[in-house]
């Protein structure tokens, strides 16, 4: 039976840390669904279409990967897409508590779906999408942190944004 895993997140934007988990996940699973969560608690910088474009371009054409969006419960999305595994990356001990809670809650909601954790590559353990957005918004270089397309899109996003002196992100 083919093994499908779902890799959820906000991906605002995708970083090299995400790509690392995806590439290593592909060595284990037959198919990986990258599931962009429409999270009402987050006010994303990039639209869904922009995030999809950046993910697709970062990974190149890949028959083993699909990019989807979802709202609502992750376990329901996994079930709908016949994924029995949720793939998550762990960056540091600080991730553990919330990931532990999420994995147990997801198991509670659907015991057939298992969460599998991978340790993020050490070069990416300090990386997050918001850190990348912040650096880019202040004109810093993010080229070693994100795929090429993402650094290009970030530059476009922040070109002439008139960022305030306090460094506040534009809405
Ligand atoms: N490398 C670099 N950065 C990484 C990373 C990696 N391997 N893995 C995660 N990150 C970063 C992300 O960029 C993100 O950064 P940001 O917060 O600065 O934007 C941060 O870590 C958290 O990302 P992630 O763990 O993907 O969380 P999320 O908030 O983007 O997504 C969902 C969380 C979508 C998985 C979760 O909210 C969910 O399942 N929602 C659906 C609703 C549901 O089912 N709820 C019940 C669950 S108990």
PDB file of C-alpha atoms and ligand atoms in Angstrom:
ATOM      1  CA  UNK A   1       0.000   0.000   0.000  1.00  0.00           C
ATOM      2  CA  UNK A   2       1.359   3.423  -0.881  1.00  0.00           C
ATOM      3  CA  UNK A   3       2.306   5.610   2.070  1.00  0.00           C
ATOM      4  CA  UNK A   4       0.985   9.141   1.934  1.00  0.00           C
ATOM      5  CA  UNK A   5       1.937  11.770   4.506  1.00  0.00           C
ATOM      6  CA  UNK A   6       0.515  15.225   5.001  1.00  0.00           C
ATOM      7  CA  UNK A   7       2.889  18.072   5.891  1.00  0.00           C
ATOM      8  CA  UNK A   8       0.816  20.959   7.259  1.00  0.00           C
ATOM      9  CA  UNK A   9       1.788  24.543   7.987  1.00  0.00           C
ATOM     10  CA  UNK A  10       1.175  28.153   7.152  1.00  0.00           C
ATOM     11  CA  UNK A  11       4.222  28.427   4.852  1.00  0.00           C
ATOM     12  CA  UNK A  12       4.245  32.226   4.947  1.00  0.00           C
ATOM     13  CA  UNK A  13       6.675  31.813   3.250  1.00  0.00           C
ATOM     14  CA  UNK A  14       8.264  28.386   2.738  1.00  0.00           C
ATOM     15  CA  UNK A  15      11.860  28.360   4.060  1.00  0.00           C
ATOM     16  CA  UNK A  16      14.878  26.118   3.531  1.00  0.00           C
ATOM     17  CA  UNK A  17      13.948  24.461   6.821  1.00  0.00           C
ATOM     18  CA  UNK A  18      10.621  23.341   5.347  1.00  0.00           C
ATOM     19  CA  UNK A  19      12.335  22.206   2.139  1.00  0.00           C
ATOM     20  CA  UNK A  20      14.751  20.124   4.200  1.00  0.00           C
ATOM     21  CA  UNK A  21      11.864  18.318   5.945  1.00  0.00           C
ATOM     22  CA  UNK A  22      10.029  17.821   2.636  1.00  0.00           C
ATOM     23  CA  UNK A  23      13.081  16.346   0.894  1.00  0.00           C
ATOM     24  CA  UNK A  24      13.790  13.986   3.771  1.00  0.00           C
ATOM     25  CA  UNK A  25      10.109  13.095   3.987  1.00  0.00           C
ATOM     26  CA  UNK A  26      10.137  12.156   0.326  1.00  0.00           C
ATOM     27  CA  UNK A  27      12.824   9.567   1.031  1.00  0.00           C
ATOM     28  CA  UNK A  28      10.384   7.815   3.358  1.00  0.00           C
ATOM     29  CA  UNK A  29       6.904   8.396   1.964  1.00  0.00           C
ATOM     30  CA  UNK A  30       5.527   7.602  -1.493  1.00  0.00           C
ATOM     31  CA  UNK A  31       3.523  10.792  -1.622  1.00  0.00           C
ATOM     32  CA  UNK A  32       3.663  14.023   0.335  1.00  0.00           C
ATOM     33  CA  UNK A  33       0.766  16.448   0.554  1.00  0.00           C
ATOM     34  CA  UNK A  34       1.900  19.921   1.519  1.00  0.00           C
ATOM     35  CA  UNK A  35      -1.194  21.318   3.179  1.00  0.00           C
ATOM     36  CA  UNK A  36      -1.359  25.079   3.606  1.00  0.00           C
ATOM     37  CA  UNK A  37      -3.571  25.900   6.574  1.00  0.00           C
ATOM     38  CA  UNK A  38      -5.939  28.823   6.226  1.00  0.00           C
ATOM     39  CA  UNK A  39      -5.279  29.858   9.789  1.00  0.00           C
ATOM     40  CA  UNK A  40      -7.652  32.606  10.964  1.00  0.00           C
ATOM     41  CA  UNK A  41      -5.284  33.358  13.876  1.00  0.00           C
ATOM     42  CA  UNK A  42      -2.485  34.450  11.537  1.00  0.00           C
ATOM     43  CA  UNK A  43      -2.498  37.479   9.242  1.00  0.00           C
ATOM     44  CA  UNK A  44      -0.291  36.240   6.416  1.00  0.00           C
ATOM     45  CA  UNK A  45       2.022  38.430   4.383  1.00  0.00           C
ATOM     46  CA  UNK A  46       1.590  36.303   1.264  1.00  0.00           C
ATOM     47  CA  UNK A  47      -1.723  35.312  -0.297  1.00  0.00           C
ATOM     48  CA  UNK A  48      -2.577  31.651  -0.719  1.00  0.00           C
ATOM     49  CA  UNK A  49      -1.804  31.820  -4.446  1.00  0.00           C
ATOM     50  CA  UNK A  50       1.583  33.388  -3.763  1.00  0.00           C
ATOM     51  CA  UNK A  51       2.400  30.733  -1.184  1.00  0.00           C
ATOM     52  CA  UNK A  52       1.392  27.925  -3.549  1.00  0.00           C
ATOM     53  CA  UNK A  53       3.485  29.428  -6.342  1.00  0.00           C
ATOM     54  CA  UNK A  54       6.551  29.738  -4.095  1.00  0.00           C
ATOM     55  CA  UNK A  55       6.214  26.167  -2.805  1.00  0.00           C
ATOM     56  CA  UNK A  56       5.767  24.729  -6.297  1.00  0.00           C
ATOM     57  CA  UNK A  57       8.650  26.701  -7.712  1.00  0.00           C
ATOM     58  CA  UNK A  58      10.924  25.848  -4.772  1.00  0.00           C
ATOM     59  CA  UNK A  59      10.369  22.126  -5.139  1.00  0.00           C
ATOM     60  CA  UNK A  60      10.211  21.926  -8.905  1.00  0.00           C
ATOM     61  CA  UNK A  61       7.898  19.531 -10.701  1.00  0.00           C
ATOM     62  CA  UNK A  62       7.571  16.517  -8.490  1.00  0.00           C
ATOM     63  CA  UNK A  63       5.169  13.661  -9.109  1.00  0.00           C
ATOM     64  CA  UNK A  64       5.382  12.652  -5.438  1.00  0.00           C
ATOM     65  CA  UNK A  65       4.331  16.048  -4.079  1.00  0.00           C
ATOM     66  CA  UNK A  66       1.041  17.900  -4.191  1.00  0.00           C
ATOM     67  CA  UNK A  67       0.208  21.277  -2.698  1.00  0.00           C
ATOM     68  CA  UNK A  68      -3.253  21.789  -1.201  1.00  0.00           C
ATOM     69  CA  UNK A  69      -5.006  24.243   1.079  1.00  0.00           C
ATOM     70  CA  UNK A  70      -7.320  23.429   3.933  1.00  0.00           C
ATOM     71  CA  UNK A  71      -9.376  24.992   6.677  1.00  0.00           C
ATOM     72  CA  UNK A  72     -10.824  23.175   9.643  1.00  0.00           C
ATOM     73  CA  UNK A  73      -9.323  20.184  11.353  1.00  0.00           C
ATOM     74  CA  UNK A  74      -6.065  18.743  10.100  1.00  0.00           C
ATOM     75  CA  UNK A  75      -7.083  15.152  10.858  1.00  0.00           C
ATOM     76  CA  UNK A  76     -10.188  15.591   8.719  1.00  0.00           C
ATOM     77  CA  UNK A  77      -8.072  16.893   5.864  1.00  0.00           C
ATOM     78  CA  UNK A  78      -5.697  13.947   6.293  1.00  0.00           C
ATOM     79  CA  UNK A  79      -8.608  11.505   6.229  1.00  0.00           C
ATOM     80  CA  UNK A  80     -10.092  13.165   3.133  1.00  0.00           C
ATOM     81  CA  UNK A  81      -6.787  12.786   1.317  1.00  0.00           C
ATOM     82  CA  UNK A  82      -6.106   9.241   2.504  1.00  0.00           C
ATOM     83  CA  UNK A  83      -3.033  10.268   4.465  1.00  0.00           C
ATOM     84  CA  UNK A  84      -2.396   8.138   7.543  1.00  0.00           C
ATOM     85  CA  UNK A  85       0.641  10.142   8.637  1.00  0.00           C
ATOM     86  CA  UNK A  86       1.091  13.766   9.693  1.00  0.00           C
ATOM     87  CA  UNK A  87       4.689  14.852   9.155  1.00  0.00           C
ATOM     88  CA  UNK A  88       6.086  17.535  11.467  1.00  0.00           C
ATOM     89  CA  UNK A  89       9.528  19.038  11.913  1.00  0.00           C
ATOM     90  CA  UNK A  90      11.007  19.656  15.358  1.00  0.00           C
ATOM     91  CA  UNK A  91      13.433  22.543  15.523  1.00  0.00           C
ATOM     92  CA  UNK A  92      14.266  22.833  19.185  1.00  0.00           C
ATOM     93  CA  UNK A  93      13.120  21.701  22.607  1.00  0.00           C
ATOM     94  CA  UNK A  94      10.828  24.720  22.642  1.00  0.00           C
ATOM     95  CA  UNK A  95       8.782  23.157  19.813  1.00  0.00           C
ATOM     96  CA  UNK A  96       8.265  19.982  21.796  1.00  0.00           C
ATOM     97  CA  UNK A  97       5.528  21.055  24.165  1.00  0.00           C
ATOM     98  CA  UNK A  98       3.150  22.436  21.571  1.00  0.00           C
ATOM     99  CA  UNK A  99       3.906  19.621  19.128  1.00  0.00           C
ATOM    100  CA  UNK A 100       3.324  17.042  21.846  1.00  0.00           C
ATOM    101  CA  UNK A 101      -0.030  18.608  22.664  1.00  0.00           C
ATOM    102  CA  UNK A 102      -1.008  18.818  19.001  1.00  0.00           C
ATOM    103  CA  UNK A 103       0.012  15.219  18.265  1.00  0.00           C
ATOM    104  CA  UNK A 104      -1.922  13.868  21.252  1.00  0.00           C
ATOM    105  CA  UNK A 105      -4.969  15.965  20.431  1.00  0.00           C
ATOM    106  CA  UNK A 106      -4.889  14.832  16.815  1.00  0.00           C
ATOM    107  CA  UNK A 107      -4.617  11.216  17.942  1.00  0.00           C
ATOM    108  CA  UNK A 108      -7.524  11.803  20.273  1.00  0.00           C
ATOM    109  CA  UNK A 109      -9.551  13.130  17.349  1.00  0.00           C
ATOM    110  CA  UNK A 110      -8.554  10.305  15.008  1.00  0.00           C
ATOM    111  CA  UNK A 111      -6.537   7.387  16.351  1.00  0.00           C
ATOM    112  CA  UNK A 112      -5.862   6.009  12.863  1.00  0.00           C
ATOM    113  CA  UNK A 113      -3.636   8.951  11.991  1.00  0.00           C
ATOM    114  CA  UNK A 114      -0.098   8.928  13.333  1.00  0.00           C
ATOM    115  CA  UNK A 115       2.196  11.943  13.736  1.00  0.00           C
ATOM    116  CA  UNK A 116       5.803  11.418  12.676  1.00  0.00           C
ATOM    117  CA  UNK A 117       8.475  13.919  13.741  1.00  0.00           C
ATOM    118  CA  UNK A 118      11.721  14.682  12.014  1.00  0.00           C
ATOM    119  CA  UNK A 119      14.494  16.744  13.546  1.00  0.00           C
ATOM    120  CA  UNK A 120      15.034  19.820  11.435  1.00  0.00           C
ATOM    121  CA  UNK A 121      18.509  20.132   9.932  1.00  0.00           C
ATOM    122  CA  UNK A 122      20.680  21.913  12.529  1.00  0.00           C
ATOM    123  CA  UNK A 123      21.374  24.770  10.144  1.00  0.00           C
ATOM    124  CA  UNK A 124      17.650  25.570  10.250  1.00  0.00           C
ATOM    125  CA  UNK A 125      16.916  25.102  13.946  1.00  0.00           C
ATOM    126  CA  UNK A 126      16.698  28.865  14.528  1.00  0.00           C
ATOM    127  CA  UNK A 127      14.679  29.548  11.391  1.00  0.00           C
ATOM    128  CA  UNK A 128      11.036  30.543  11.169  1.00  0.00           C
ATOM    129  CA  UNK A 129       8.912  32.246   8.548  1.00  0.00           C
ATOM    130  CA  UNK A 130       8.377  35.286  10.771  1.00  0.00           C
ATOM    131  CA  UNK A 131      12.119  35.738  11.339  1.00  0.00           C
ATOM    132  CA  UNK A 132      12.593  35.617   7.565  1.00  0.00           C
ATOM    133  CA  UNK A 133       9.802  38.164   7.030  1.00  0.00           C
ATOM    134  CA  UNK A 134      11.284  40.456   9.658  1.00  0.00           C
ATOM    135  CA  UNK A 135      14.809  40.366   8.217  1.00  0.00           C
ATOM    136  CA  UNK A 136      13.498  40.949   4.682  1.00  0.00           C
ATOM    137  CA  UNK A 137      11.268  43.805   5.831  1.00  0.00           C
ATOM    138  CA  UNK A 138      14.330  45.563   7.212  1.00  0.00           C
ATOM    139  CA  UNK A 139      16.340  45.072   4.056  1.00  0.00           C
ATOM    140  CA  UNK A 140      18.473  42.195   5.365  1.00  0.00           C
ATOM    141  CA  UNK A 141      19.593  39.308   3.201  1.00  0.00           C
ATOM    142  CA  UNK A 142      17.582  36.099   3.469  1.00  0.00           C
ATOM    143  CA  UNK A 143      19.180  34.384   0.508  1.00  0.00           C
ATOM    144  CA  UNK A 144      20.737  31.569   2.525  1.00  0.00           C
ATOM    145  CA  UNK A 145      17.515  30.964   4.467  1.00  0.00           C
ATOM    146  CA  UNK A 146      14.912  30.567   1.739  1.00  0.00           C
ATOM    147  CA  UNK A 147      14.596  29.248  -1.836  1.00  0.00           C
ATOM    148  CA  UNK A 148      15.517  31.745  -4.578  1.00  0.00           C
ATOM    149  CA  UNK A 149      11.907  32.451  -5.589  1.00  0.00           C
ATOM    150  CA  UNK A 150      11.055  33.374  -1.992  1.00  0.00           C
ATOM    151  CA  UNK A 151      13.862  35.911  -1.643  1.00  0.00           C
ATOM    152  CA  UNK A 152      12.773  37.454  -4.957  1.00  0.00           C
ATOM    153  CA  UNK A 153       9.130  37.658  -3.831  1.00  0.00           C
ATOM    154  CA  UNK A 154      10.143  39.100  -0.445  1.00  0.00           C
ATOM    155  CA  UNK A 155      12.194  41.800  -2.141  1.00  0.00           C
ATOM    156  CA  UNK A 156       9.212  42.660  -4.352  1.00  0.00           C
ATOM    157  CA  UNK A 157       6.880  42.684  -1.361  1.00  0.00           C
ATOM    158  CA  UNK A 158       9.030  45.074   0.634  1.00  0.00           C
ATOM    159  CA  UNK A 159      10.257  47.261  -2.215  1.00  0.00           C
ATOM    160  CA  UNK A 160       9.083  50.779  -1.452  1.00  0.00           C
ATOM    161  CA  UNK A 161       6.724  49.653   1.272  1.00  0.00           C
ATOM    162  CA  UNK A 162       7.540  52.694   3.346  1.00  0.00           C
ATOM    163  CA  UNK A 163       8.148  50.513   6.393  1.00  0.00           C
ATOM    164  CA  UNK A 164       7.821  52.590   9.521  1.00  0.00           C
ATOM    165  CA  UNK A 165      10.871  53.561  11.607  1.00  0.00           C
ATOM    166  CA  UNK A 166       9.692  51.073  14.220  1.00  0.00           C
ATOM    167  CA  UNK A 167      10.095  48.327  11.603  1.00  0.00           C
ATOM    168  CA  UNK A 168       6.411  47.438  11.638  1.00  0.00           C
ATOM    169  CA  UNK A 169       5.343  45.013   8.911  1.00  0.00           C
ATOM    170  CA  UNK A 170       3.041  46.441   6.328  1.00  0.00           C
ATOM    171  CA  UNK A 171      -0.404  44.824   6.551  1.00  0.00           C
TER     172      UNK A 171
HETATM  173  N1  LIG B   1      12.095  24.956   9.343  1.00  0.00           N
HETATM  174  C1  LIG B   1      11.951  26.261   9.536  1.00  0.00           C
HETATM  175  N2  LIG B   1      10.850  26.811  10.094  1.00  0.00           N
HETATM  176  C2  LIG B   1       9.873  25.988  10.461  1.00  0.00           C
HETATM  177  C3  LIG B   1       9.967  24.608  10.306  1.00  0.00           C
HETATM  178  C4  LIG B   1      11.133  24.086   9.710  1.00  0.00           C
HETATM  179  N3  LIG B   1      11.301  22.791   9.523  1.00  0.00           N
HETATM  180  N4  LIG B   1       8.840  24.051  10.778  1.00  0.00           N
HETATM  181  C5  LIG B   1       8.074  25.057  11.217  1.00  0.00           C
HETATM  182  N5  LIG B   1       8.703  26.228  11.027  1.00  0.00           N
HETATM  183  C6  LIG B   1       8.239  27.545  11.423  1.00  0.00           C
HETATM  184  C7  LIG B   1       7.186  28.085  10.514  1.00  0.00           C
HETATM  185  O1  LIG B   1       7.749  28.823   9.473  1.00  0.00           O
HETATM  186  C8  LIG B   1       6.359  28.952  11.448  1.00  0.00           C
HETATM  187  O2  LIG B   1       6.950  30.203  11.577  1.00  0.00           O
HETATM  188  P1  LIG B   1       6.093  31.474  12.052  1.00  0.00           P
HETATM  189  O3  LIG B   1       5.266  31.086  13.220  1.00  0.00           O
HETATM  190  O4  LIG B   1       7.165  32.412  12.375  1.00  0.00           O
HETATM  191  O5  LIG B   1       5.274  31.883  10.875  1.00  0.00           O
HETATM  192  C9  LIG B   1       6.495  28.267  12.803  1.00  0.00           C
HETATM  193  O6  LIG B   1       7.619  27.432  12.688  1.00  0.00           O
HETATM  194  C10 LIG B   1       5.313  27.446  13.149  1.00  0.00           C
HETATM  195  O7  LIG B   1       5.000  26.715  11.991  1.00  0.00           O
HETATM  196  P2  LIG B   1       4.088  25.460  11.957  1.00  0.00           P
HETATM  197  O8  LIG B   1       4.547  24.512  13.000  1.00  0.00           O
HETATM  198  O9  LIG B   1       4.009  24.981  10.585  1.00  0.00           O
HETATM  199  O10 LIG B   1       2.762  26.036  12.511  1.00  0.00           O
HETATM  200  P3  LIG B   1       1.703  26.748  11.787  1.00  0.00           P
HETATM  201  O11 LIG B   1       1.082  27.648  12.757  1.00  0.00           O
HETATM  202  O12 LIG B   1       2.232  27.344  10.545  1.00  0.00           O
HETATM  203  O13 LIG B   1       0.744  25.524  11.430  1.00  0.00           O
HETATM  204  C11 LIG B   1      -0.910  23.821  11.901  1.00  0.00           C
HETATM  205  C12 LIG B   1       0.139  24.777  12.450  1.00  0.00           C
HETATM  206  C13 LIG B   1      -1.504  24.295  10.621  1.00  0.00           C
HETATM  207  C14 LIG B   1      -0.247  22.482  11.659  1.00  0.00           C
HETATM  208  C15 LIG B   1      -1.988  23.665  13.002  1.00  0.00           C
HETATM  209  O14 LIG B   1      -2.403  24.942  13.417  1.00  0.00           O
HETATM  210  C16 LIG B   1      -3.190  22.888  12.536  1.00  0.00           C
HETATM  211  O15 LIG B   1      -3.153  21.688  12.452  1.00  0.00           O
HETATM  212  N6  LIG B   1      -4.308  23.593  12.241  1.00  0.00           N
HETATM  213  C17 LIG B   1      -5.534  22.984  11.809  1.00  0.00           C
HETATM  214  C18 LIG B   1      -6.603  23.039  12.892  1.00  0.00           C
HETATM  215  C19 LIG B   1      -6.539  21.816  13.751  1.00  0.00           C
HETATM  216  O16 LIG B   1      -6.599  20.693  13.314  1.00  0.00           O
HETATM  217  N7  LIG B   1      -6.435  22.068  15.056  1.00  0.00           N
HETATM  218  C20 LIG B   1      -6.325  21.037  16.025  1.00  0.00           C
HETATM  219  C21 LIG B   1      -4.867  20.642  16.132  1.00  0.00           C
HETATM  220  S1  LIG B   1      -4.552  20.064  17.747  1.00  0.00           S
END
